[in-house]
Short mmCIF file of N, CA, C and O in Angstrom, two decimals:
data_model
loop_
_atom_site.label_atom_id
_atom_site.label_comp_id
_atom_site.label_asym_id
_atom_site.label_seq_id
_atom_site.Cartn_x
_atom_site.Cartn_y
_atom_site.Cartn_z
N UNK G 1 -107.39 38.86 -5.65
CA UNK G 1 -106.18 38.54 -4.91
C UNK G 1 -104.99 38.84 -5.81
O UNK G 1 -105.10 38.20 -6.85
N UNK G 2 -103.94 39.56 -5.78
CA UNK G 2 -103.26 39.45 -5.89
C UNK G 2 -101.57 39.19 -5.82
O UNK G 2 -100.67 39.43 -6.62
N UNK G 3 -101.60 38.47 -4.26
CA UNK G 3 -100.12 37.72 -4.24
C UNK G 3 -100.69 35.99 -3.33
O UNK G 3 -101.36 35.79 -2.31
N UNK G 4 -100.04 35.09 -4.29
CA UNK G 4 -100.18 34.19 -3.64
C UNK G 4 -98.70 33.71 -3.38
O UNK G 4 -97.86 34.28 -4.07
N UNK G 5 -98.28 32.84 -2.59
CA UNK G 5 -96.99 31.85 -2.14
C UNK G 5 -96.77 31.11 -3.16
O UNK G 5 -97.65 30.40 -3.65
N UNK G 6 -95.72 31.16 -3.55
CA UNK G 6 -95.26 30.43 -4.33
C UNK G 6 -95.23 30.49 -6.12
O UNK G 6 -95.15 29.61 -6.98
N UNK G 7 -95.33 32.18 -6.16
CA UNK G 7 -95.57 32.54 -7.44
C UNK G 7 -93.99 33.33 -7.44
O UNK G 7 -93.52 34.15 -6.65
N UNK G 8 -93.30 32.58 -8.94
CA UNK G 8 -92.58 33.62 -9.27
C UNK G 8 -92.70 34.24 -10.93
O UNK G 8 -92.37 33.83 -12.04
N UNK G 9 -93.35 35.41 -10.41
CA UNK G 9 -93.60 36.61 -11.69
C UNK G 9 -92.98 36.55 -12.44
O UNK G 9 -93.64 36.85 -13.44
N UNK G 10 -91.46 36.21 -12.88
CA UNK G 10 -90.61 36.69 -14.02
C UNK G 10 -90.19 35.48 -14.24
O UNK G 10 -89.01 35.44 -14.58
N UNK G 11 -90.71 34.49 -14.17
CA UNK G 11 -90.80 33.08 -14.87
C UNK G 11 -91.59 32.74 -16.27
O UNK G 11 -92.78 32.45 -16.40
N UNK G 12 -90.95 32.82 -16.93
CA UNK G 12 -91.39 32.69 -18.48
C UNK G 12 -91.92 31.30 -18.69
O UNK G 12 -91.50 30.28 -18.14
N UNK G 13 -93.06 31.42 -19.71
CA UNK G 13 -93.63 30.09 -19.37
C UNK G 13 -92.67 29.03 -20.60
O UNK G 13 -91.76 29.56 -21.23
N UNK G 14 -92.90 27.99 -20.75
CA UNK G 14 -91.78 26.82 -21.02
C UNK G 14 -92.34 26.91 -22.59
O UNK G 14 -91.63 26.22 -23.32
N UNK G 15 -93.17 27.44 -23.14
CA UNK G 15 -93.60 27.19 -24.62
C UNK G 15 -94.93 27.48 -24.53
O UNK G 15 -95.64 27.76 -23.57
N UNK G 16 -95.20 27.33 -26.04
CA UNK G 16 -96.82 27.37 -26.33
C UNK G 16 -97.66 26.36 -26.45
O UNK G 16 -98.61 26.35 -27.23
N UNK G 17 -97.27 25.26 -25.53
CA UNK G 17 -98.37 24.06 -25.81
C UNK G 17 -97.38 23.28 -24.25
O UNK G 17 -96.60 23.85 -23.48
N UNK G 18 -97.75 22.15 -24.28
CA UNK G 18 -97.41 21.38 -22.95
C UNK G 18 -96.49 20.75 -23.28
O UNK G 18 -96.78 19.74 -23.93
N UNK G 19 -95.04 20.99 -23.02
CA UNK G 19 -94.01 20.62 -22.76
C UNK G 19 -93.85 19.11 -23.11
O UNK G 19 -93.39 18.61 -24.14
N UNK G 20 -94.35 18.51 -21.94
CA UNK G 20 -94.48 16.97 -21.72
C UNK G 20 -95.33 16.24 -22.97
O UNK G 20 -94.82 15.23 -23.47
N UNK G 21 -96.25 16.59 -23.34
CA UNK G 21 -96.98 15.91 -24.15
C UNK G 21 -96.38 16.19 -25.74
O UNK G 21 -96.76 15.49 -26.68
N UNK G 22 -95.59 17.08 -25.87
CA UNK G 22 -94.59 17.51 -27.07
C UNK G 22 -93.28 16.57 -27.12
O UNK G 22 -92.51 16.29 -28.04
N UNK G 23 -93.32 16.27 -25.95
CA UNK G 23 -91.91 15.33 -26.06
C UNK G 23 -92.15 13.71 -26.50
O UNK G 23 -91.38 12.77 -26.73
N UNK G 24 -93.44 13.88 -26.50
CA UNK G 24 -93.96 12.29 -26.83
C UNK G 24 -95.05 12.26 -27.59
O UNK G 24 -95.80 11.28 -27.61
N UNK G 25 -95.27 13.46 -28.40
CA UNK G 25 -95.85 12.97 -29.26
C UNK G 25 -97.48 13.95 -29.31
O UNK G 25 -98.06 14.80 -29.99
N UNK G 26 -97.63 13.08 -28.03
CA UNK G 26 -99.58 13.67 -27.38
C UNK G 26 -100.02 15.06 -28.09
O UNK G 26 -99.62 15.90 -28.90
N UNK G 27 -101.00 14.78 -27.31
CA UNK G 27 -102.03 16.40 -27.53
C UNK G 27 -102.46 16.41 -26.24
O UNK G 27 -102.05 15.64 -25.38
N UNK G 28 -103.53 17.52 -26.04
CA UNK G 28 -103.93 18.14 -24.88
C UNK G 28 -105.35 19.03 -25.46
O UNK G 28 -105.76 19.40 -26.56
N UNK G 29 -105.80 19.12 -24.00
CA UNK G 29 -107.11 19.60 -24.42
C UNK G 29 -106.76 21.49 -24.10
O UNK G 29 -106.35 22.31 -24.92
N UNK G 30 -107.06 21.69 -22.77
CA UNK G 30 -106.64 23.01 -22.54
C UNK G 30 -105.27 23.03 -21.70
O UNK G 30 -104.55 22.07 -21.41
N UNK G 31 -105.11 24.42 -21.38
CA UNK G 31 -103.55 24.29 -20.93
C UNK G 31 -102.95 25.12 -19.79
O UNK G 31 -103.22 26.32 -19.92
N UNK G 32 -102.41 24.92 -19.02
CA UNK G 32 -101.84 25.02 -17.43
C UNK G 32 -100.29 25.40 -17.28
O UNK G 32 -99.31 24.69 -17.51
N UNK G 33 -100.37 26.88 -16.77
CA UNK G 33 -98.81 26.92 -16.58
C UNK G 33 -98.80 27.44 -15.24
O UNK G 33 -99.56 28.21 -14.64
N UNK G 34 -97.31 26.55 -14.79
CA UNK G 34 -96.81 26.49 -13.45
C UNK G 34 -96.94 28.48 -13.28
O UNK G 34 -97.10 29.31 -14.17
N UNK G 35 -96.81 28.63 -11.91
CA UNK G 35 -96.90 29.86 -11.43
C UNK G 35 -95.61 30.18 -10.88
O UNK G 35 -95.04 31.27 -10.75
N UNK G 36 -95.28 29.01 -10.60
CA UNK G 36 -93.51 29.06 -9.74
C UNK G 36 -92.37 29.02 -10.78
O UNK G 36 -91.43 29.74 -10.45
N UNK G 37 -92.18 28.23 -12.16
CA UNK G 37 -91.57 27.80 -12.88
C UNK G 37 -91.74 27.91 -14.35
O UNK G 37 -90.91 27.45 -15.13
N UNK G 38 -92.72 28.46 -14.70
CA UNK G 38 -93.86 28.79 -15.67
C UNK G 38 -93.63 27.63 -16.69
O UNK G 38 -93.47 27.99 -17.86
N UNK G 39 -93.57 26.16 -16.41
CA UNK G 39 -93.75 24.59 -16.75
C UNK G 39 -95.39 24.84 -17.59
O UNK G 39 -96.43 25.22 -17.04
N UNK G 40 -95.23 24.53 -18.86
CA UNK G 40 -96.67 24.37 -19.57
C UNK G 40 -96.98 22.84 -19.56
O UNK G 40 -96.21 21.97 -19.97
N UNK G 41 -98.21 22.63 -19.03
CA UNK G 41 -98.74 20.92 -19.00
C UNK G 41 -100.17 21.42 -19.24
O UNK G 41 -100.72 22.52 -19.14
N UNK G 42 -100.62 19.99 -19.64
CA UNK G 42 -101.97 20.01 -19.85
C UNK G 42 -102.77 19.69 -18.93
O UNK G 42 -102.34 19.03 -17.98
N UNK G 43 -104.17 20.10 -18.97
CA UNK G 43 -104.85 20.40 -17.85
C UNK G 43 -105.27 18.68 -17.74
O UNK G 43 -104.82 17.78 -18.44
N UNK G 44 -106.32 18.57 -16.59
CA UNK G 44 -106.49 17.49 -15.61
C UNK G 44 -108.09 16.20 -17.16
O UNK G 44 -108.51 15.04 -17.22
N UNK G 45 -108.26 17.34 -17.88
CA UNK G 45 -109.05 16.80 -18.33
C UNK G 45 -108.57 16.25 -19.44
O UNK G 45 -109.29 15.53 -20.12
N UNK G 46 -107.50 16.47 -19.72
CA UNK G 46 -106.73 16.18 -20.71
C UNK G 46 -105.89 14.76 -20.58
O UNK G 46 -105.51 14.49 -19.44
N UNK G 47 -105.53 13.71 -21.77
CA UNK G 47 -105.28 12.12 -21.38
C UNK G 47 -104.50 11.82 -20.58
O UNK G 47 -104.74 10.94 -19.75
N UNK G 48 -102.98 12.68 -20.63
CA UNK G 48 -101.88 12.93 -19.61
C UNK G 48 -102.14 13.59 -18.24
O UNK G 48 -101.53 13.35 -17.19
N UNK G 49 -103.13 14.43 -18.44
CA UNK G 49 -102.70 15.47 -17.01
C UNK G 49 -101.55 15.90 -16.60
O UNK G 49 -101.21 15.99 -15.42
N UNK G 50 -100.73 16.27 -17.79
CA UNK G 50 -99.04 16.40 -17.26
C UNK G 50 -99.27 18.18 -16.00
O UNK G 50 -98.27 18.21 -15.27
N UNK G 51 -100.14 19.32 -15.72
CA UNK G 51 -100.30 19.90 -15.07
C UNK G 51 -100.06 19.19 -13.66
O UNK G 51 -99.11 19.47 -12.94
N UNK G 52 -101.00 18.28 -13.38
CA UNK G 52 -100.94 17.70 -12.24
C UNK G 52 -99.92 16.95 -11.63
O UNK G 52 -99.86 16.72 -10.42
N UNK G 53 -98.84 16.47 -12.76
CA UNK G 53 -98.22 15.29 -12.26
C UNK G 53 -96.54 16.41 -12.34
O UNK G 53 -95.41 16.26 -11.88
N UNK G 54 -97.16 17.40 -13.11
CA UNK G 54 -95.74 18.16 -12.76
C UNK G 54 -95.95 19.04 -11.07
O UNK G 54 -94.88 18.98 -10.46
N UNK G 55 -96.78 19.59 -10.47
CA UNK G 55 -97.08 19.36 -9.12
C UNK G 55 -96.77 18.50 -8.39
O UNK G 55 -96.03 18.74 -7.44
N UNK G 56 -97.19 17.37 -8.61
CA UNK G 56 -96.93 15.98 -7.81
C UNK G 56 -95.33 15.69 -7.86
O UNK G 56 -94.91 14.96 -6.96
N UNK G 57 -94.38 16.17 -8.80
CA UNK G 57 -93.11 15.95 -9.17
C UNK G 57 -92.03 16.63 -8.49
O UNK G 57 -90.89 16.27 -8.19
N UNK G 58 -92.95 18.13 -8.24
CA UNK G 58 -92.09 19.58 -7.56
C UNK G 58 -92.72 20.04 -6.69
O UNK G 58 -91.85 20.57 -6.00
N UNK G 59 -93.84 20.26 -6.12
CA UNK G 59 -94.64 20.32 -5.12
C UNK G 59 -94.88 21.85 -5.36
O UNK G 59 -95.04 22.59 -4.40
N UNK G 60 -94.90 22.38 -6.81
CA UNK G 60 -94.92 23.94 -7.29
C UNK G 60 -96.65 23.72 -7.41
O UNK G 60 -97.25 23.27 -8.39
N UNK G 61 -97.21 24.18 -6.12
CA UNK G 61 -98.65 24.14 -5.96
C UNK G 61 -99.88 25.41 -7.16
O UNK G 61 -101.09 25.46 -6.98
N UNK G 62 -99.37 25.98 -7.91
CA UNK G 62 -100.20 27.18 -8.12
C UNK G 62 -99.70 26.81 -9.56
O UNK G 62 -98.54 26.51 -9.85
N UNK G 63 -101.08 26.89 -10.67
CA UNK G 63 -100.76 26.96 -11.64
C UNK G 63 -101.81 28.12 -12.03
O UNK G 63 -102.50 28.75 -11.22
N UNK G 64 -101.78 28.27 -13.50
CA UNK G 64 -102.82 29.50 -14.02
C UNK G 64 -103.27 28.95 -15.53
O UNK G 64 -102.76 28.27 -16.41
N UNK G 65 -104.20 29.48 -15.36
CA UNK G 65 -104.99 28.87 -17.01
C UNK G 65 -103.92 29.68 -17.72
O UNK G 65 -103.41 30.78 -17.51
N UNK G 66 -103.71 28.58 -18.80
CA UNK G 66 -102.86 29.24 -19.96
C UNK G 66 -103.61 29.35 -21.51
O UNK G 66 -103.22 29.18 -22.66
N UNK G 67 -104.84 29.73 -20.90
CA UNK G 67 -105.63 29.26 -22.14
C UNK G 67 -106.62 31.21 -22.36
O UNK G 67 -107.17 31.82 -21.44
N UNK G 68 -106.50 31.67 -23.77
CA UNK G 68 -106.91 32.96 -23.92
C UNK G 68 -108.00 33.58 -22.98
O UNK G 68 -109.00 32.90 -22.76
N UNK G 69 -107.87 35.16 -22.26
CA UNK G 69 -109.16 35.34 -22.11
C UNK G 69 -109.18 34.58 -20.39
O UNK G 69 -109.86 35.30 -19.66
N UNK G 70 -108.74 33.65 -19.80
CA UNK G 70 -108.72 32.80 -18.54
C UNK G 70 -107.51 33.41 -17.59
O UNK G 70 -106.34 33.31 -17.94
N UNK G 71 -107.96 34.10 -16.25
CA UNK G 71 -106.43 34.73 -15.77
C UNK G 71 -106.80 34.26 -14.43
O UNK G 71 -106.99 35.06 -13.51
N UNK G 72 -106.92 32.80 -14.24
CA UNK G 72 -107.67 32.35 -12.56
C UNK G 72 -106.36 31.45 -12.61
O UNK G 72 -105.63 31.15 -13.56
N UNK G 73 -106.30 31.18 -11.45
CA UNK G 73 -105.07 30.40 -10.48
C UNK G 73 -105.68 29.18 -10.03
O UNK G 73 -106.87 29.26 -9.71
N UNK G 74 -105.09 28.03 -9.94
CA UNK G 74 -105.72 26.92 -9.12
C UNK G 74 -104.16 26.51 -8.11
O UNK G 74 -102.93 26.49 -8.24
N UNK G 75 -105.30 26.20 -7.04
CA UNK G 75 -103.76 25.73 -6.32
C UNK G 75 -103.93 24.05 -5.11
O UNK G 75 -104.33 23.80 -3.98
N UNK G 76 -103.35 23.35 -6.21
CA UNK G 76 -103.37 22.02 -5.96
C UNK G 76 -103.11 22.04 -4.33
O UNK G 76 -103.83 21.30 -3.65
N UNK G 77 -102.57 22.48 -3.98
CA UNK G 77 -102.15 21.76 -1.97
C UNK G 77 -103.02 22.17 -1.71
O UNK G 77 -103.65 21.15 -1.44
N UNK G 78 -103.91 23.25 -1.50
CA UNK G 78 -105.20 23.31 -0.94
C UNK G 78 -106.42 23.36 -1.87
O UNK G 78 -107.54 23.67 -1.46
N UNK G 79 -106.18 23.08 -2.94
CA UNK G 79 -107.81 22.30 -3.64
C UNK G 79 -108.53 23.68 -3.75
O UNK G 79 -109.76 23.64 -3.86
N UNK G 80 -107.95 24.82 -3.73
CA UNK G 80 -108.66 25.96 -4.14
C UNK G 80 -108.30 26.89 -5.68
O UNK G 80 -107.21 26.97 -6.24
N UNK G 81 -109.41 27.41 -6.03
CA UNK G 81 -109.50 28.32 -6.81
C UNK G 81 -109.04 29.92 -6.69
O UNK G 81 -109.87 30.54 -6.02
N UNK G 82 -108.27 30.51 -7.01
CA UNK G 82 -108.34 31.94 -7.29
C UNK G 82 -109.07 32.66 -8.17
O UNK G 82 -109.23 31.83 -9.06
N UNK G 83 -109.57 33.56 -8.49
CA UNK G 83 -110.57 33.98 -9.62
C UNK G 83 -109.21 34.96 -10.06
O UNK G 83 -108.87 34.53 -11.16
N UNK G 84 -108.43 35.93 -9.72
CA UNK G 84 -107.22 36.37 -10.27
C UNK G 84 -106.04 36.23 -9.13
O UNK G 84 -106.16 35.77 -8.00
N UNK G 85 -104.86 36.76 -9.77
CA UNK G 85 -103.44 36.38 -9.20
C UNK G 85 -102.30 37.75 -9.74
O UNK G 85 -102.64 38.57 -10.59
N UNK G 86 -101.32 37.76 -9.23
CA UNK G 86 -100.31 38.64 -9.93
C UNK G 86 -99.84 38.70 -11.01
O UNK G 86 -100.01 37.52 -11.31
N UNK G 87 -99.47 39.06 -11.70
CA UNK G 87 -99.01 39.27 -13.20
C UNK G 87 -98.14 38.50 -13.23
O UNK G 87 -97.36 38.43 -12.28
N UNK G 88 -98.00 37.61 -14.43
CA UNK G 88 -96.69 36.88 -15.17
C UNK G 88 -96.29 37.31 -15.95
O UNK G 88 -96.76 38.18 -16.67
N UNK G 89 -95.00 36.61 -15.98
CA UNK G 89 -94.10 37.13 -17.73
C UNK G 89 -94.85 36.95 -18.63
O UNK G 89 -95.68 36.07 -18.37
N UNK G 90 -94.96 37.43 -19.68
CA UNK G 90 -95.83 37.30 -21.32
C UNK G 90 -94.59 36.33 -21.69
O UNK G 90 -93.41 36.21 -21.34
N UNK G 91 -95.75 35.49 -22.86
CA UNK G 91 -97.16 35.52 -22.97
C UNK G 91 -97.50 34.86 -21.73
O UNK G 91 -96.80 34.28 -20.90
N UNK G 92 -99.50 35.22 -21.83
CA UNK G 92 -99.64 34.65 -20.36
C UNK G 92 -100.72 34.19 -21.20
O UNK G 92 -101.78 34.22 -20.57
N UNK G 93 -100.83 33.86 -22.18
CA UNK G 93 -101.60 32.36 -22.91
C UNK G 93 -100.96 31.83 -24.01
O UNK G 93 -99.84 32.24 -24.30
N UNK G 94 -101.72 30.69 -24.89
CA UNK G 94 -100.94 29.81 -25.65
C UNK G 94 -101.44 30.72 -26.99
O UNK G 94 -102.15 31.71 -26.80
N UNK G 95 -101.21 30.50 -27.75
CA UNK G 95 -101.48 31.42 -29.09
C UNK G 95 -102.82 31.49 -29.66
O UNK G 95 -103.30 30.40 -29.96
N UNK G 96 -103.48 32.46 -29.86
CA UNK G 96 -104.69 32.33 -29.94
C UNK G 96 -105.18 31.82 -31.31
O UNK G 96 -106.36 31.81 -31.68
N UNK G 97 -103.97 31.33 -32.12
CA UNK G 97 -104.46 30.79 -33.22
C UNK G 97 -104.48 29.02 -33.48
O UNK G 97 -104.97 28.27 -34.33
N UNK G 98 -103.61 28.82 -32.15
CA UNK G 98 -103.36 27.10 -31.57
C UNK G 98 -104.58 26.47 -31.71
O UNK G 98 -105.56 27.19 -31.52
N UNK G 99 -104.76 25.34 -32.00
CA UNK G 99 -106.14 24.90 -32.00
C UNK G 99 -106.48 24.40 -30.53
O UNK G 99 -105.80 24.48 -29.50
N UNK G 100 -107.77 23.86 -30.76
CA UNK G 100 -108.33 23.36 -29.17
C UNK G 100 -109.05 21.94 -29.69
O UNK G 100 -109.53 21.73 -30.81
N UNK G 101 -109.01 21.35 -28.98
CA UNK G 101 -107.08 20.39 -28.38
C UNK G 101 -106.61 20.60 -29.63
O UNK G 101 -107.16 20.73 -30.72
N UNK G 102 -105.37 20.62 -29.24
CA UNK G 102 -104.01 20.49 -29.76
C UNK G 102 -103.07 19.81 -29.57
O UNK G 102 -103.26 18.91 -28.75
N UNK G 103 -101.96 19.89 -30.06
CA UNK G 103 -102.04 20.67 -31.24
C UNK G 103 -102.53 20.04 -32.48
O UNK G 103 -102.81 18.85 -32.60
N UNK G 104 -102.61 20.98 -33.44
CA UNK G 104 -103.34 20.71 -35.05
C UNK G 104 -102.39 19.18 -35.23
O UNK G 104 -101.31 18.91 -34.71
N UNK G 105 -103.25 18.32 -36.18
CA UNK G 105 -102.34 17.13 -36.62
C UNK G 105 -101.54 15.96 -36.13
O UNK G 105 -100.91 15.05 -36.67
N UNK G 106 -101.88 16.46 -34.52
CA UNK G 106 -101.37 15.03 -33.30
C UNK G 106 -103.39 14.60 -32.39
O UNK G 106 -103.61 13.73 -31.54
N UNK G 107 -104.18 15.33 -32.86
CA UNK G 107 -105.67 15.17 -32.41
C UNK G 107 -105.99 13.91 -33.00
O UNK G 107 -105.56 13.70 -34.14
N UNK G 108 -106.51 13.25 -32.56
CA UNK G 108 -107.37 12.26 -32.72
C UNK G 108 -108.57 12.21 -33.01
O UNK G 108 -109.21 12.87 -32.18
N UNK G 109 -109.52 11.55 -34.16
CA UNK G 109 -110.57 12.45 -34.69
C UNK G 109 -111.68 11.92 -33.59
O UNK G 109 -112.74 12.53 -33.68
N UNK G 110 -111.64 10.63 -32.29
CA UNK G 110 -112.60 10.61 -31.42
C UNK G 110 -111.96 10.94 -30.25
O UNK G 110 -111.96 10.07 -29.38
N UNK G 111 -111.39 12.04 -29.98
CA UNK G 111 -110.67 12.82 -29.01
C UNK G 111 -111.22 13.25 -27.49
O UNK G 111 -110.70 13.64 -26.44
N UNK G 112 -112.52 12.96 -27.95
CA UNK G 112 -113.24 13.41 -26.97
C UNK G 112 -113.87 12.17 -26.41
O UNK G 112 -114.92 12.45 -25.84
N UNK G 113 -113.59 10.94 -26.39
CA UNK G 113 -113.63 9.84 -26.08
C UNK G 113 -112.21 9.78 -25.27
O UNK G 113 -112.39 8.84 -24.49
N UNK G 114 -110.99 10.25 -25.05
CA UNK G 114 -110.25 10.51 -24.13
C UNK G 114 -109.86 11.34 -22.95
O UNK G 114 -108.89 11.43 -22.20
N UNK G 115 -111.02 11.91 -23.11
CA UNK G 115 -111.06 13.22 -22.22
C UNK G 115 -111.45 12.53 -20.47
O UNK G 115 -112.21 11.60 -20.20
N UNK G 116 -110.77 13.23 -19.67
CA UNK G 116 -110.74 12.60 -18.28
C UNK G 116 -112.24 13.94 -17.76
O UNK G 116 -112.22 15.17 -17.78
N UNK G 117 -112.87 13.37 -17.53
CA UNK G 117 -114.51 14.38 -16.62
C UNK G 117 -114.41 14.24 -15.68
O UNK G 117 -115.24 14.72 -14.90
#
């Protein structure tokens, strides 16, 4: 697929890690950028879920893995998957030298005891 509603292409994404969870501190596991606004949040499995709640905030339904190597779309108002989507502004992932979760030095060493499944 390549055009969905509510994608705008020349929307640069907001940074290299999740916005929201940078402003306070957090970490994140993997990472989610808006398709409409290119807003970086962390994905649903992650302690915040700021992906989701920035949806819930703007009703900007389509996000895209922002994570290396991942070029699939999810789109919250209808609970579906895309396997691909139209091209975004670069970068169209987080740095491939970023750690996982991240970022380096805000992780928690039982981190994975916060993880939402």
């Amino acid at each position: 697929m390549t055009e969905l509603a509510g994608v705008d292409p020349s929307a640069p994404p907001s940074g290299p890690g999740c916005v929201d969870c940078d402003a306070v501190g957090g970490w994140w596991f993997h990472l989610r950028r808006c398709a409409q606004c290119g807003h970086v949040g962390c994905c649903d499995s992650s302690p915040a879920q700021h992906a989701t709640g920035h949806y819930k905030a703007t009703g900007h339904p389509l996000v895209r893995s922002y994570e290396p190597g991942e070029g699939w779309f999810w789109d919250y108002a209808r609970d579906e998957l895309h396997e691909t989507g139209p091209e975004l502004a670069p970068p169209v992932n987080r740095p491939e030298d970023q750690a996982v979760p991240g970022p380096a030095g805000r992780v928690p060493e039982d981190w994975a005891r916060s993880l939402h499944r």
